[in-house]
């Protein structure tokens, strides 16, 4: 990378240059402000992000009043020399609203989002239903398993769909936790993408004992499968974002959440890519634990997949309306 000096920065007629702040760990854009030459010099000298306030007409240190400092790891300058990027490690939310990033809103009607939603709906319109034996309890005989790109990777989904789902879940879940936690195996692709976006480690709930002592183990029963989970990578008292590929009966998440609570593990949010609303799993988790499982894709199943909905709020509004 070519290294330049402060004198190479093209400040405008007011002596200012726009500065974008990017998270060193996640690559997310956090905020935009302005800096004069003195602010850039102070940033280099102290390692903390300094700016110039156009309204107050004075220098300001990010975090000076809020405590949400930004430790600058490097400064990038664009090809024209008239804008900068502070690549920084944030000590807290960047936005005055309390949001992690100032860029937490999107413009309505963006066509690419509509195209992606139609692509997702097409996956389920062409998906195959496989009848499996119901094993959770005595209430049913048949579980309708959906072979589809989102949760089974058959056929593989497009990169833009997975990126869209990861971005959506990232935007609607909290950032203040220690680790992302996901059960193997279908939950791992989406959980890996979210852990990368959050800049957090990924801990995995295993389906087998790895030989090392797990924090705990717990039996579970989904609609079509029974087994034992071994919880690794989490310590008592930590906080987690719980991610899975899907929820149907809620049996998997019910077992994991219940076990985590025994060890005083704080679950800040629960999210999945898809909810099979017909089986009532989200209501089970809410009634038993108080968590609203956020799911961008909602499926309604009869003889076939009869309706597919995509909700950018994770289906929260739809769920709250259903329990009134």
Short mmCIF file of C-alpha atoms in Angstrom, two decimals:
data_model
loop_
_atom_site.label_atom_id
_atom_site.label_comp_id
_atom_site.label_asym_id
_atom_site.label_seq_id
_atom_site.Cartn_x
_atom_site.Cartn_y
_atom_site.Cartn_z
CA UNK A 1 0.00 0.00 0.00
CA UNK A 2 1.26 3.48 -0.91
CA UNK A 3 1.92 5.66 2.14
CA UNK A 4 1.14 9.38 2.00
CA UNK A 5 1.61 12.34 4.33
CA UNK A 6 -0.89 14.78 5.84
CA UNK A 7 0.18 17.36 3.28
CA UNK A 8 -1.20 15.03 0.59
CA UNK A 9 -4.74 15.47 1.96
CA UNK A 10 -6.82 17.93 -0.06
CA UNK A 11 -8.79 19.85 2.56
CA UNK A 12 -11.70 21.92 1.18
CA UNK A 13 -11.98 25.72 1.22
CA UNK A 14 -13.00 25.53 4.90
CA UNK A 15 -10.00 23.40 5.78
CA UNK A 16 -12.06 20.22 6.22
CA UNK A 17 -12.08 16.71 4.81
CA UNK A 18 -14.91 14.13 5.17
CA UNK A 19 -13.99 11.09 7.28
CA UNK A 20 -15.70 7.71 7.22
CA UNK A 21 -15.17 5.44 10.25
CA UNK A 22 -14.99 1.71 9.52
CA UNK A 23 -14.96 -1.08 12.11
CA UNK A 24 -11.52 -2.77 12.12
CA UNK A 25 -13.02 -6.15 13.08
CA UNK A 26 -16.17 -6.35 10.96
CA UNK A 27 -15.56 -3.94 8.08
CA UNK A 28 -18.88 -2.22 8.79
CA UNK A 29 -19.29 1.48 8.20
CA UNK A 30 -19.92 3.16 11.55
CA UNK A 31 -20.26 6.89 10.95
CA UNK A 32 -19.20 9.91 8.90
CA UNK A 33 -17.86 13.23 10.18
CA UNK A 34 -15.34 15.91 9.22
CA UNK A 35 -11.77 16.60 10.28
CA UNK A 36 -9.37 19.48 9.85
CA UNK A 37 -5.62 19.12 9.77
CA UNK A 38 -5.30 19.43 13.54
CA UNK A 39 -7.90 16.70 14.10
CA UNK A 40 -6.02 14.33 11.80
CA UNK A 41 -2.75 15.15 13.56
CA UNK A 42 -4.31 14.46 16.96
CA UNK A 43 -5.76 11.19 15.68
CA UNK A 44 -2.29 10.09 14.57
CA UNK A 45 -0.68 11.26 17.81
CA UNK A 46 -3.17 9.77 20.27
CA UNK A 47 -4.52 6.81 18.30
CA UNK A 48 -8.07 7.97 19.07
CA UNK A 49 -10.52 9.36 16.52
CA UNK A 50 -10.66 13.17 16.50
CA UNK A 51 -12.92 15.31 14.32
CA UNK A 52 -13.95 18.91 13.76
CA UNK A 53 -17.53 19.97 14.52
CA UNK A 54 -18.93 22.24 11.82
CA UNK A 55 -21.83 23.36 14.03
CA UNK A 56 -19.82 24.01 17.20
CA UNK A 57 -16.74 25.10 15.24
CA UNK A 58 -14.28 23.22 17.41
CA UNK A 59 -12.32 19.97 17.68
CA UNK A 60 -13.99 16.98 19.30
CA UNK A 61 -12.78 13.61 20.49
CA UNK A 62 -15.18 10.75 19.75
CA UNK A 63 -16.23 9.31 23.12
CA UNK A 64 -15.25 12.40 25.09
CA UNK A 65 -18.68 12.56 26.75
CA UNK A 66 -20.16 9.13 25.98
CA UNK A 67 -17.08 7.01 26.67
CA UNK A 68 -17.52 5.34 23.27
CA UNK A 69 -13.98 5.95 22.04
CA UNK A 70 -12.68 4.71 18.69
CA UNK A 71 -9.14 3.36 18.62
CA UNK A 72 -7.81 4.10 15.14
CA UNK A 73 -5.69 1.29 13.67
CA UNK A 74 -4.97 2.94 10.34
CA UNK A 75 -6.04 5.87 8.17
CA UNK A 76 -6.82 5.43 4.47
CA UNK A 77 -6.92 8.22 1.91
CA UNK A 78 -8.86 7.97 -1.34
CA UNK A 79 -7.40 8.25 -4.85
CA UNK A 80 -8.22 11.96 -5.13
CA UNK A 81 -6.91 12.75 -1.68
CA UNK A 82 -10.14 14.45 -0.61
CA UNK A 83 -11.66 11.93 1.81
CA UNK A 84 -10.38 9.66 4.60
CA UNK A 85 -11.30 6.43 6.31
CA UNK A 86 -10.47 5.88 9.96
CA UNK A 87 -10.27 2.10 10.39
CA UNK A 88 -10.97 1.78 14.09
CA UNK A 89 -11.91 -0.49 16.97
CA UNK A 90 -15.02 1.00 18.60
CA UNK A 91 -15.41 0.96 22.37
CA UNK A 92 -19.19 1.21 22.08
CA UNK A 93 -21.98 2.40 19.78
CA UNK A 94 -20.97 4.94 17.14
CA UNK A 95 -24.39 6.56 16.85
CA UNK A 96 -25.88 9.07 19.28
CA UNK A 97 -29.12 7.03 19.12
CA UNK A 98 -27.33 4.12 20.79
CA UNK A 99 -27.13 2.08 17.59
CA UNK A 100 -23.86 0.33 16.80
CA UNK A 101 -23.65 2.18 13.48
CA UNK A 102 -25.15 5.46 12.29
CA UNK A 103 -26.13 3.57 9.12
CA UNK A 104 -28.93 1.43 10.55
CA UNK A 105 -31.65 2.58 8.13
CA UNK A 106 -32.15 1.78 4.44
CA UNK A 107 -34.06 3.43 1.62
CA UNK A 108 -37.38 1.85 0.73
CA UNK A 109 -37.98 0.41 -2.70
CA UNK A 110 -34.41 -0.58 -3.42
CA UNK A 111 -34.88 -2.88 -6.39
CA UNK A 112 -32.11 -5.35 -5.58
CA UNK A 113 -33.85 -6.22 -2.31
CA UNK A 114 -37.07 -6.94 -4.19
CA UNK A 115 -35.17 -9.17 -6.60
CA UNK A 116 -33.57 -11.12 -3.75
CA UNK A 117 -36.92 -11.60 -2.03
CA UNK A 118 -38.38 -13.01 -5.25
CA UNK A 119 -35.40 -15.34 -5.53
CA UNK A 120 -36.03 -16.62 -2.00
CA UNK A 121 -39.71 -17.19 -2.71
CA UNK A 122 -38.74 -19.09 -5.84
CA UNK A 123 -36.58 -21.44 -3.77
CA UNK A 124 -39.58 -22.57 -1.75
CA UNK A 125 -42.00 -22.70 -4.64
CA UNK A 126 -39.65 -25.25 -6.19
CA UNK A 127 -38.71 -27.05 -2.96
CA UNK A 128 -39.46 -30.68 -2.26
CA UNK A 129 -41.46 -31.83 0.76
CA UNK A 130 -40.29 -35.08 2.32
CA UNK A 131 -42.48 -36.88 4.86
CA UNK A 132 -40.59 -38.06 7.93
CA UNK A 133 -41.83 -39.85 11.03
CA UNK A 134 -42.89 -37.48 13.82
CA UNK A 135 -40.80 -38.24 16.91
CA UNK A 136 -41.22 -35.23 19.22
CA UNK A 137 -44.36 -36.48 20.98
CA UNK A 138 -47.65 -38.28 20.28
CA UNK A 139 -49.47 -35.27 18.79
CA UNK A 140 -48.62 -35.98 15.13
CA UNK A 141 -47.54 -38.82 12.87
CA UNK A 142 -45.87 -37.05 9.95
CA UNK A 143 -43.31 -34.25 9.86
CA UNK A 144 -43.02 -32.41 6.56
CA UNK A 145 -39.34 -31.81 5.91
CA UNK A 146 -38.53 -29.16 3.30
CA UNK A 147 -35.54 -29.81 1.09
CA UNK A 148 -34.43 -26.31 0.08
CA UNK A 149 -31.36 -24.13 -0.59
CA UNK A 150 -31.62 -21.91 2.51
CA UNK A 151 -31.38 -24.51 5.25
CA UNK A 152 -30.15 -27.68 3.53
CA UNK A 153 -28.03 -26.14 0.75
CA UNK A 154 -29.79 -28.35 -1.80
CA UNK A 155 -29.26 -26.93 -4.34
CA UNK A 156 -26.77 -24.33 -3.02
CA UNK A 157 -28.27 -20.84 -2.56
CA UNK A 158 -26.78 -17.83 -4.31
CA UNK A 159 -24.16 -15.82 -2.45
CA UNK A 160 -26.34 -12.71 -2.56
CA UNK A 161 -29.24 -14.49 -0.81
CA UNK A 162 -27.04 -15.72 2.03
CA UNK A 163 -25.46 -12.28 2.32
CA UNK A 164 -28.92 -10.70 2.42
CA UNK A 165 -30.09 -13.04 5.18
CA UNK A 166 -26.92 -12.50 7.21
CA UNK A 167 -27.19 -8.73 6.81
CA UNK A 168 -30.86 -8.78 7.80
CA UNK A 169 -30.24 -10.84 10.94
CA UNK A 170 -27.21 -8.70 11.76
CA UNK A 171 -29.30 -5.52 11.52
CA UNK A 172 -32.12 -6.76 13.78
CA UNK A 173 -30.06 -8.38 16.54
CA UNK A 174 -27.99 -6.88 19.33
CA UNK A 175 -24.22 -6.40 19.19
CA UNK A 176 -23.43 -6.39 22.93
CA UNK A 177 -22.55 -10.02 23.67
CA UNK A 178 -19.52 -12.31 23.97
CA UNK A 179 -20.08 -15.01 21.36
CA UNK A 180 -22.35 -16.23 18.58
CA UNK A 181 -23.66 -19.70 19.46
CA UNK A 182 -25.12 -22.14 16.91
CA UNK A 183 -26.03 -25.84 16.85
CA UNK A 184 -24.49 -27.99 14.17
CA UNK A 185 -24.86 -28.62 11.41
CA UNK A 186 -27.36 -26.66 9.31
CA UNK A 187 -27.08 -23.56 11.48
CA UNK A 188 -23.35 -23.15 10.87
CA UNK A 189 -23.31 -21.47 7.42
CA UNK A 190 -25.53 -18.55 8.45
CA UNK A 191 -23.98 -18.36 11.94
CA UNK A 192 -20.49 -18.11 10.44
CA UNK A 193 -21.55 -15.15 8.29
CA UNK A 194 -23.19 -13.41 11.26
CA UNK A 195 -20.20 -13.98 13.55
CA UNK A 196 -17.99 -12.37 10.91
CA UNK A 197 -20.32 -9.38 10.67
CA UNK A 198 -20.53 -9.01 14.43
CA UNK A 199 -16.78 -9.45 14.89
CA UNK A 200 -17.41 -12.13 17.53
CA UNK A 201 -16.18 -15.72 18.04
CA UNK A 202 -18.45 -18.57 16.94
CA UNK A 203 -19.12 -21.30 19.51
CA UNK A 204 -20.75 -24.53 18.33
CA UNK A 205 -23.24 -26.83 20.03
CA UNK A 206 -22.08 -30.26 18.89
CA UNK A 207 -24.06 -33.40 18.18
CA UNK A 208 -21.30 -35.60 19.53
CA UNK A 209 -18.87 -35.59 22.43
CA UNK A 210 -15.50 -34.41 21.15
CA UNK A 211 -13.59 -36.08 23.97
CA UNK A 212 -12.98 -32.82 25.79
CA UNK A 213 -15.33 -31.91 28.63
CA UNK A 214 -18.27 -29.79 27.37
CA UNK A 215 -19.85 -27.13 29.53
CA UNK A 216 -22.97 -29.27 29.51
CA UNK A 217 -25.00 -31.74 27.48
CA UNK A 218 -28.74 -31.84 26.90
CA UNK A 219 -31.21 -34.15 25.15
CA UNK A 220 -33.44 -32.61 22.49
CA UNK A 221 -36.38 -33.66 20.33
CA UNK A 222 -37.36 -31.84 17.16
CA UNK A 223 -40.26 -32.80 14.92
CA UNK A 224 -38.27 -35.51 13.14
CA UNK A 225 -35.13 -36.12 15.21
CA UNK A 226 -34.01 -36.90 18.74
CA UNK A 227 -30.50 -36.70 20.07
CA UNK A 228 -28.06 -35.14 22.51
CA UNK A 229 -26.32 -31.79 22.20
CA UNK A 230 -22.91 -31.06 23.74
CA UNK A 231 -22.35 -27.38 24.51
CA UNK A 232 -18.76 -26.32 23.85
CA UNK A 233 -17.00 -22.97 23.78
CA UNK A 234 -19.26 -21.21 26.29
CA UNK A 235 -18.52 -20.47 29.94
CA UNK A 236 -20.91 -19.83 32.79
CA UNK A 237 -22.03 -16.21 32.92
CA UNK A 238 -21.14 -15.32 29.32
CA UNK A 239 -23.57 -13.69 26.88
CA UNK A 240 -24.49 -15.11 23.48
CA UNK A 241 -26.42 -14.43 20.30
CA UNK A 242 -28.18 -17.74 19.55
CA UNK A 243 -28.46 -18.53 15.82
CA UNK A 244 -29.92 -21.49 13.94
CA UNK A 245 -30.98 -22.20 10.39
CA UNK A 246 -34.67 -22.73 11.15
CA UNK A 247 -37.34 -23.22 13.77
CA UNK A 248 -40.38 -25.43 13.37
CA UNK A 249 -41.58 -27.18 16.56
CA UNK A 250 -39.03 -25.30 18.66
CA UNK A 251 -37.62 -28.49 20.18
CA UNK A 252 -33.97 -27.75 19.41
CA UNK A 253 -33.97 -24.18 20.71
CA UNK A 254 -36.11 -25.16 23.70
CA UNK A 255 -33.47 -27.65 24.88
CA UNK A 256 -30.50 -25.34 24.26
CA UNK A 257 -32.06 -22.24 25.87
CA UNK A 258 -33.18 -24.20 28.90
CA UNK A 259 -29.71 -25.63 29.40
CA UNK A 260 -27.96 -22.29 28.92
CA UNK A 261 -30.18 -20.70 31.56
CA UNK A 262 -29.03 -23.28 34.10
CA UNK A 263 -25.51 -21.91 33.71
CA UNK A 264 -26.59 -18.26 33.85
CA UNK A 265 -25.62 -17.70 30.21
CA UNK A 266 -27.32 -14.52 29.00
CA UNK A 267 -29.05 -14.89 25.63
CA UNK A 268 -29.30 -11.39 24.15
CA UNK A 269 -31.21 -12.44 21.02
CA UNK A 270 -32.42 -15.53 19.17
CA UNK A 271 -32.61 -15.57 15.37
CA UNK A 272 -33.01 -18.07 12.54
CA UNK A 273 -33.10 -17.81 8.76
CA UNK A 274 -36.52 -19.38 8.45
CA UNK A 275 -39.54 -20.24 10.60
CA UNK A 276 -42.08 -22.91 9.69
CA UNK A 277 -44.94 -21.02 11.28
CA UNK A 278 -47.36 -23.92 10.91
CA UNK A 279 -45.60 -25.86 13.68
CA UNK A 280 -45.76 -23.07 16.28
CA UNK A 281 -42.15 -23.14 17.47
CA UNK A 282 -41.84 -19.37 17.85
CA UNK A 283 -44.87 -19.29 20.14
CA UNK A 284 -43.44 -22.13 22.23
CA UNK A 285 -40.16 -20.28 22.79
CA UNK A 286 -41.94 -17.01 23.57
CA UNK A 287 -44.41 -18.60 26.01
CA UNK A 288 -41.74 -20.59 27.82
CA UNK A 289 -38.78 -18.19 27.82
CA UNK A 290 -40.04 -14.78 26.67
CA UNK A 291 -37.83 -14.60 23.56
CA UNK A 292 -39.21 -13.57 20.18
CA UNK A 293 -37.31 -15.71 17.68
CA UNK A 294 -36.48 -13.39 14.78
CA UNK A 295 -36.89 -15.01 11.37
CA UNK A 296 -36.65 -13.13 8.05
CA UNK A 297 -38.39 -15.98 6.19
CA UNK A 298 -41.80 -17.25 7.33
CA UNK A 299 -43.25 -20.42 5.79
CA UNK A 300 -46.80 -21.72 5.97
CA UNK A 301 -47.23 -25.38 5.07
CA UNK A 302 -50.25 -27.46 4.12
CA UNK A 303 -49.92 -30.19 1.51
CA UNK A 304 -47.18 -28.02 0.02
CA UNK A 305 -45.48 -24.77 0.93
CA UNK A 306 -48.57 -22.61 0.59
CA UNK A 307 -47.12 -19.20 1.46
CA UNK A 308 -43.68 -17.64 1.76
CA UNK A 309 -43.15 -14.26 3.40
CA UNK A 310 -39.93 -12.28 3.82
CA UNK A 311 -39.83 -9.76 6.69
CA UNK A 312 -36.92 -7.35 7.13
CA UNK A 313 -37.81 -6.99 10.83
CA UNK A 314 -37.39 -10.73 11.38
CA UNK A 315 -41.13 -11.28 11.50
CA UNK A 316 -41.39 -9.51 14.86
CA UNK A 317 -44.40 -7.35 13.96
CA UNK A 318 -46.21 -10.34 12.44
CA UNK A 319 -45.53 -12.41 15.56
CA UNK A 320 -46.74 -9.72 17.97
CA UNK A 321 -49.94 -9.39 15.95
CA UNK A 322 -50.48 -13.15 16.15
CA UNK A 323 -50.40 -13.24 19.96
CA UNK A 324 -52.74 -10.29 20.61
#
